[in-house]
Amino acid sequence: MNPKINSPLDNFEEIFSRNVSGIRAALRGKKIGIAGCGGLGSNLAVNLVRMGADNLVLVDSDKIEPSNLNRQYYFWDQIGSLKAKALEENLKRIHPLITCECHSVRINSSNLQSIFSGCEVVAECFDGAGDKARLVEDLVNKGIPVVAVSGVAGKNSAEAIKIKRPIKNLILIGDDASPDCSEGLISPRVSIAAAHQAWAIMNFLSEGEKNESDR
Amino acid sequence: MKVIVNEKEHQLTEKDLHSLFKDLKINPEVVVVEKNGEIIPRKNNCELKDGDRLEIIKFVGGG
């Protein structure tokens, strides 16, 4: 379902009239990969679109379940829908003119490069620790910049969630004290990590812009 | 023989990555390892030399 577009094309830029100057321009047209459209991926995508990102690759093989609604950007009437498609639908309700490339598949080392081909940066938004490590290793190995998350479960203070740059091509968000997700996940901590990811991607792409213009 | 793991010195008894994992009680399934600036596929064991600098990034679940 595509939301109704009934205003002239130019009016959509009004969405960004209260943005910090230059942010929409830094994100416009840049292809950004989102690996996993759960708690992190769905909230991240919303933040990116609100800042002006308009070219996203959304990857998730799962369907929406009731237990997702405690933290993921979906609605009760979307239960049973494929996450990647439902997220595209929700994002287009914010900005109807964005481009989303949806892949309802599981990512592995052999399909990864073709799925994220042309992406300036990929966000790791998986749930399982092993899946996170595997994806980050594969992407960093291929020289693709990654913004990953580790350490958002439990109910510790969200102030502990920080942004670190442990190795080249990796920005890592999380706290060092967080338990595994078996202890449960709450919306504020997951949303804050996703918002940090959005900020880190914006900052990374803005710095790229700056370096381009310095040359 | 000493290696640097996440900026801290570590004494090694066995000179390979998988023994280091055992020493530090690290599950190789949930880490990304960089040695002297290069990613080391964690499934492949590798030899460690005195003074090697390792960055071991451990992932926990949740998202």
Coordinates of C-alpha atoms in Angstrom, one line a residue:
Chain A
M1 CA 0.0 0.0 0.0
N2 CA 1.4 3.4 -1.0
P3 CA 0.2 6.4 1.0
K4 CA -1.7 8.9 -1.0
I5 CA 0.4 11.6 -2.5
N6 CA -1.8 14.6 -3.1
S7 CA 0.5 17.5 -2.7
P8 CA 3.0 18.9 -5.2
L9 CA 6.3 17.2 -5.2
D10 CA 8.2 20.2 -3.8
N11 CA 6.2 20.2 -0.6
F12 CA 7.8 17.1 0.6
E13 CA 11.0 19.0 1.3
E14 CA 9.0 20.9 3.9
I15 CA 9.5 17.8 6.1
F16 CA 13.1 18.9 6.6
S17 CA 12.5 22.7 7.1
R18 CA 13.2 22.3 10.9
N19 CA 16.2 20.0 10.3
V20 CA 19.8 21.2 11.2
S21 CA 21.0 22.8 8.0
G22 CA 23.0 20.5 5.7
I23 CA 21.8 17.2 7.1
R24 CA 19.2 16.4 4.5
A25 CA 21.8 17.2 1.8
A26 CA 24.4 14.9 3.5
L27 CA 21.9 12.0 3.5
R28 CA 20.0 12.5 0.3
G29 CA 20.6 9.8 -2.3
K30 CA 23.1 7.9 -0.1
K31 CA 22.4 4.2 -0.1
I32 CA 22.2 2.9 3.5
G33 CA 21.9 -0.8 4.4
I34 CA 19.9 -2.0 7.3
A35 CA 20.6 -5.6 8.3
G36 CA 17.7 -6.7 10.4
C37 CA 14.4 -4.7 10.7
G38 CA 13.6 -5.5 14.4
G39 CA 13.9 -3.2 17.4
L40 CA 17.1 -1.6 16.2
G41 CA 16.5 -1.6 12.4
S42 CA 12.9 -0.3 12.5
N43 CA 13.6 2.6 14.9
L44 CA 16.9 3.4 13.1
A45 CA 15.1 3.6 9.7
V46 CA 12.5 6.0 11.1
N47 CA 15.2 8.2 12.5
L48 CA 17.2 8.2 9.2
V49 CA 14.1 9.0 7.1
R50 CA 13.2 11.9 9.4
M51 CA 16.7 13.3 9.0
G52 CA 16.5 13.1 5.2
A53 CA 17.8 9.6 4.2
D54 CA 15.8 8.4 1.2
N55 CA 17.6 5.4 -0.2
L56 CA 17.5 2.4 2.1
V57 CA 18.1 -1.3 1.7
L58 CA 15.9 -3.2 4.3
V59 CA 16.8 -6.8 5.0
D60 CA 14.8 -9.2 7.3
S61 CA 13.3 -12.6 6.6
D62 CA 11.0 -12.5 9.7
K63 CA 7.3 -11.7 10.0
I64 CA 5.9 -9.4 12.7
E65 CA 4.8 -11.1 15.9
P66 CA 2.9 -9.6 18.9
S67 CA 6.1 -9.9 21.0
N68 CA 7.8 -7.4 18.7
L69 CA 5.5 -4.6 19.5
N70 CA 7.2 -3.8 22.9
R71 CA 10.0 -2.1 21.0
Q72 CA 9.7 -2.4 17.2
Y73 CA 8.2 0.3 15.0
Y74 CA 5.2 -1.7 13.8
F75 CA 1.5 -1.8 14.6
W76 CA -1.0 -4.4 15.7
D77 CA -2.6 -4.6 12.3
Q78 CA 0.7 -5.5 10.7
I79 CA 1.2 -8.7 12.7
G80 CA 1.9 -11.5 10.2
S81 CA 3.4 -9.2 7.6
L82 CA 7.0 -9.4 6.4
K83 CA 9.0 -6.9 8.4
A84 CA 11.0 -5.4 5.5
K85 CA 7.8 -4.7 3.5
A86 CA 5.9 -3.4 6.6
L87 CA 8.8 -1.1 7.5
E88 CA 8.8 0.3 3.9
E89 CA 5.1 1.0 4.3
N90 CA 5.6 2.8 7.6
L91 CA 8.5 4.8 6.3
K92 CA 6.6 5.9 3.3
R93 CA 3.9 7.2 5.6
I94 CA 6.5 9.7 6.8
H95 CA 8.1 10.5 3.5
P96 CA 6.3 9.0 0.5
L97 CA 9.1 9.6 -2.0
I98 CA 11.8 7.5 -0.5
T99 CA 13.3 4.4 -2.2
C100 CA 13.4 1.2 -0.2
E101 CA 14.9 -2.0 -1.6
C102 CA 13.4 -4.8 0.5
H103 CA 15.0 -8.3 0.9
S104 CA 13.0 -10.8 2.9
V105 CA 15.9 -13.2 3.1
R106 CA 18.4 -14.3 5.7
I107 CA 21.8 -12.7 5.2
N108 CA 24.8 -14.9 4.8
S109 CA 28.4 -14.5 3.6
S110 CA 27.4 -15.4 0.0
N111 CA 24.5 -13.0 -0.5
L112 CA 25.8 -10.2 1.6
Q113 CA 27.8 -8.4 -1.1
S114 CA 25.0 -8.4 -3.7
I115 CA 22.4 -7.3 -1.1
F116 CA 24.5 -4.3 0.1
S117 CA 26.1 -3.5 -3.1
G118 CA 26.4 0.3 -3.5
C119 CA 25.8 1.0 0.2
E120 CA 28.0 3.7 1.8
V121 CA 27.4 2.2 5.2
V122 CA 25.5 -0.8 6.7
A123 CA 23.8 -0.9 10.1
E124 CA 24.0 -4.2 12.0
C125 CA 20.6 -4.5 13.6
F126 CA 20.4 -8.2 14.5
D127 CA 19.3 -9.7 17.7
G128 CA 21.6 -12.8 18.2
A129 CA 25.2 -12.3 19.4
G130 CA 26.6 -14.9 16.9
D131 CA 24.7 -13.3 14.0
K132 CA 26.1 -9.9 15.0
A133 CA 29.7 -11.1 15.1
R134 CA 29.4 -13.0 11.8
L135 CA 27.9 -10.0 9.9
V136 CA 30.4 -7.5 11.3
E137 CA 33.3 -9.7 10.5
D138 CA 32.1 -10.2 6.9
L139 CA 31.4 -6.5 6.3
V140 CA 34.5 -5.1 7.9
N141 CA 36.5 -7.7 6.0
K142 CA 35.1 -6.5 2.7
G143 CA 35.9 -2.9 3.7
I144 CA 32.3 -1.9 4.1
P145 CA 31.8 0.6 7.1
V146 CA 29.5 -0.8 9.7
V147 CA 27.5 0.7 12.6
A148 CA 26.8 -2.2 15.0
V149 CA 25.1 -2.6 18.4
S150 CA 26.1 -4.8 21.3
G151 CA 24.8 -4.3 24.8
V152 CA 21.2 -3.0 24.9
A153 CA 19.3 -5.8 26.8
G154 CA 18.2 -5.5 30.4
K155 CA 17.2 -2.4 32.3
N156 CA 20.5 -0.6 33.2
S157 CA 20.6 3.1 32.8
A158 CA 20.4 4.1 29.1
E159 CA 23.2 6.7 29.9
A160 CA 25.6 3.8 29.8
I161 CA 25.0 3.2 26.1
K162 CA 28.0 4.8 24.3
I163 CA 29.5 5.1 20.8
K164 CA 32.9 3.6 20.4
R165 CA 35.3 3.0 17.4
P166 CA 37.2 -0.1 18.4
I167 CA 38.6 -0.9 14.9
K168 CA 38.8 0.6 11.5
N169 CA 35.4 0.7 9.6
L170 CA 33.5 -0.2 12.8
I171 CA 31.4 2.1 15.0
L172 CA 30.0 0.1 17.9
I173 CA 27.1 1.2 20.1
G174 CA 26.2 -0.3 23.5
D175 CA 27.2 -0.6 27.1
D176 CA 29.8 -3.0 28.5
A177 CA 27.7 -4.3 31.3
S178 CA 24.5 -5.4 29.6
P179 CA 23.3 -9.0 30.0
D180 CA 22.3 -11.2 27.1
C181 CA 18.8 -10.7 25.6
S182 CA 17.5 -13.6 27.6
E183 CA 16.9 -11.0 30.3
G184 CA 14.5 -9.2 28.1
L185 CA 14.6 -5.9 26.2
I186 CA 12.9 -2.6 26.8
S187 CA 11.9 0.0 24.3
P188 CA 13.9 3.0 25.7
R189 CA 17.2 1.3 25.6
V190 CA 16.7 -0.3 22.2
S191 CA 15.4 3.0 20.8
I192 CA 18.3 5.0 22.2
A193 CA 20.8 2.6 20.7
A194 CA 19.0 2.9 17.3
A195 CA 19.0 6.7 17.6
H196 CA 22.8 6.5 18.3
Q197 CA 23.1 4.4 15.2
A198 CA 21.2 7.0 13.2
W199 CA 23.3 9.8 14.6
A200 CA 26.6 7.9 13.9
I201 CA 25.5 7.2 10.2
M202 CA 24.5 10.9 9.8
N203 CA 27.9 12.0 11.2
F204 CA 29.8 9.5 9.1
L205 CA 28.1 10.6 5.9
S206 CA 28.3 14.4 6.8
E207 CA 32.1 13.9 7.5
G208 CA 32.4 12.3 4.0
E209 CA 30.6 15.3 2.5
K210 CA 33.0 17.6 4.4
N211 CA 36.1 15.7 3.2
E212 CA 34.8 15.7 -0.4
S213 CA 34.4 19.5 -0.3
D214 CA 37.8 20.0 1.4
R215 CA 39.5 18.2 -1.5
Chain B
M1 CA 55.6 -14.2 25.6
K2 CA 53.3 -11.3 25.8
V3 CA 50.5 -10.0 23.6
I4 CA 48.4 -6.9 23.9
V5 CA 44.6 -7.7 24.2
N6 CA 42.3 -4.7 24.1
E7 CA 45.2 -2.5 25.3
K8 CA 46.1 -4.7 28.2
E9 CA 49.2 -7.0 28.3
H10 CA 48.5 -10.7 28.5
Q11 CA 50.9 -13.5 29.2
L12 CA 50.6 -16.5 26.8
T13 CA 51.3 -20.1 27.6
E14 CA 50.3 -21.4 24.2
K15 CA 51.1 -19.3 21.1
D16 CA 47.8 -19.4 19.2
L17 CA 44.5 -17.6 19.0
H18 CA 42.3 -20.4 20.1
S19 CA 44.3 -21.0 23.2
L20 CA 44.0 -17.3 24.0
F21 CA 40.2 -17.7 23.6
K22 CA 40.3 -20.6 26.1
D23 CA 42.5 -18.5 28.5
L24 CA 40.1 -15.6 28.4
K25 CA 37.0 -17.8 28.5
I26 CA 35.9 -16.3 25.1
N27 CA 33.3 -18.0 23.0
P28 CA 34.7 -17.6 19.4
E29 CA 31.2 -17.6 18.0
V30 CA 30.4 -14.1 19.4
V31 CA 33.6 -12.2 18.7
V32 CA 35.3 -10.2 16.0
V33 CA 39.1 -10.3 16.2
E34 CA 41.6 -7.8 14.8
K35 CA 45.3 -8.6 14.9
N36 CA 47.8 -5.9 14.1
G37 CA 45.1 -4.0 12.2
E38 CA 43.8 -7.0 10.2
I39 CA 40.6 -8.9 10.8
I40 CA 41.3 -12.6 11.6
P41 CA 38.5 -15.0 10.8
R42 CA 37.8 -16.3 14.3
K43 CA 37.1 -19.8 13.0
N44 CA 40.7 -20.1 11.7
N45 CA 43.2 -20.5 14.4
C46 CA 46.4 -18.5 13.9
E47 CA 49.8 -18.3 15.5
L48 CA 50.5 -15.4 17.8
K49 CA 53.9 -13.6 18.2
D50 CA 55.4 -11.6 21.0
G51 CA 54.0 -8.1 21.0
D52 CA 51.0 -8.8 18.7
R53 CA 48.2 -6.3 19.3
L54 CA 44.8 -7.8 19.4
E55 CA 41.4 -6.2 19.5
I56 CA 38.7 -8.6 20.6
I57 CA 35.2 -7.3 20.2
K58 CA 32.7 -9.4 22.1
F59 CA 29.0 -9.2 21.1
V60 CA 26.0 -9.8 23.3
G61 CA 22.5 -10.4 22.1
G62 CA 19.7 -7.9 21.9
G63 CA 18.2 -5.7 19.3

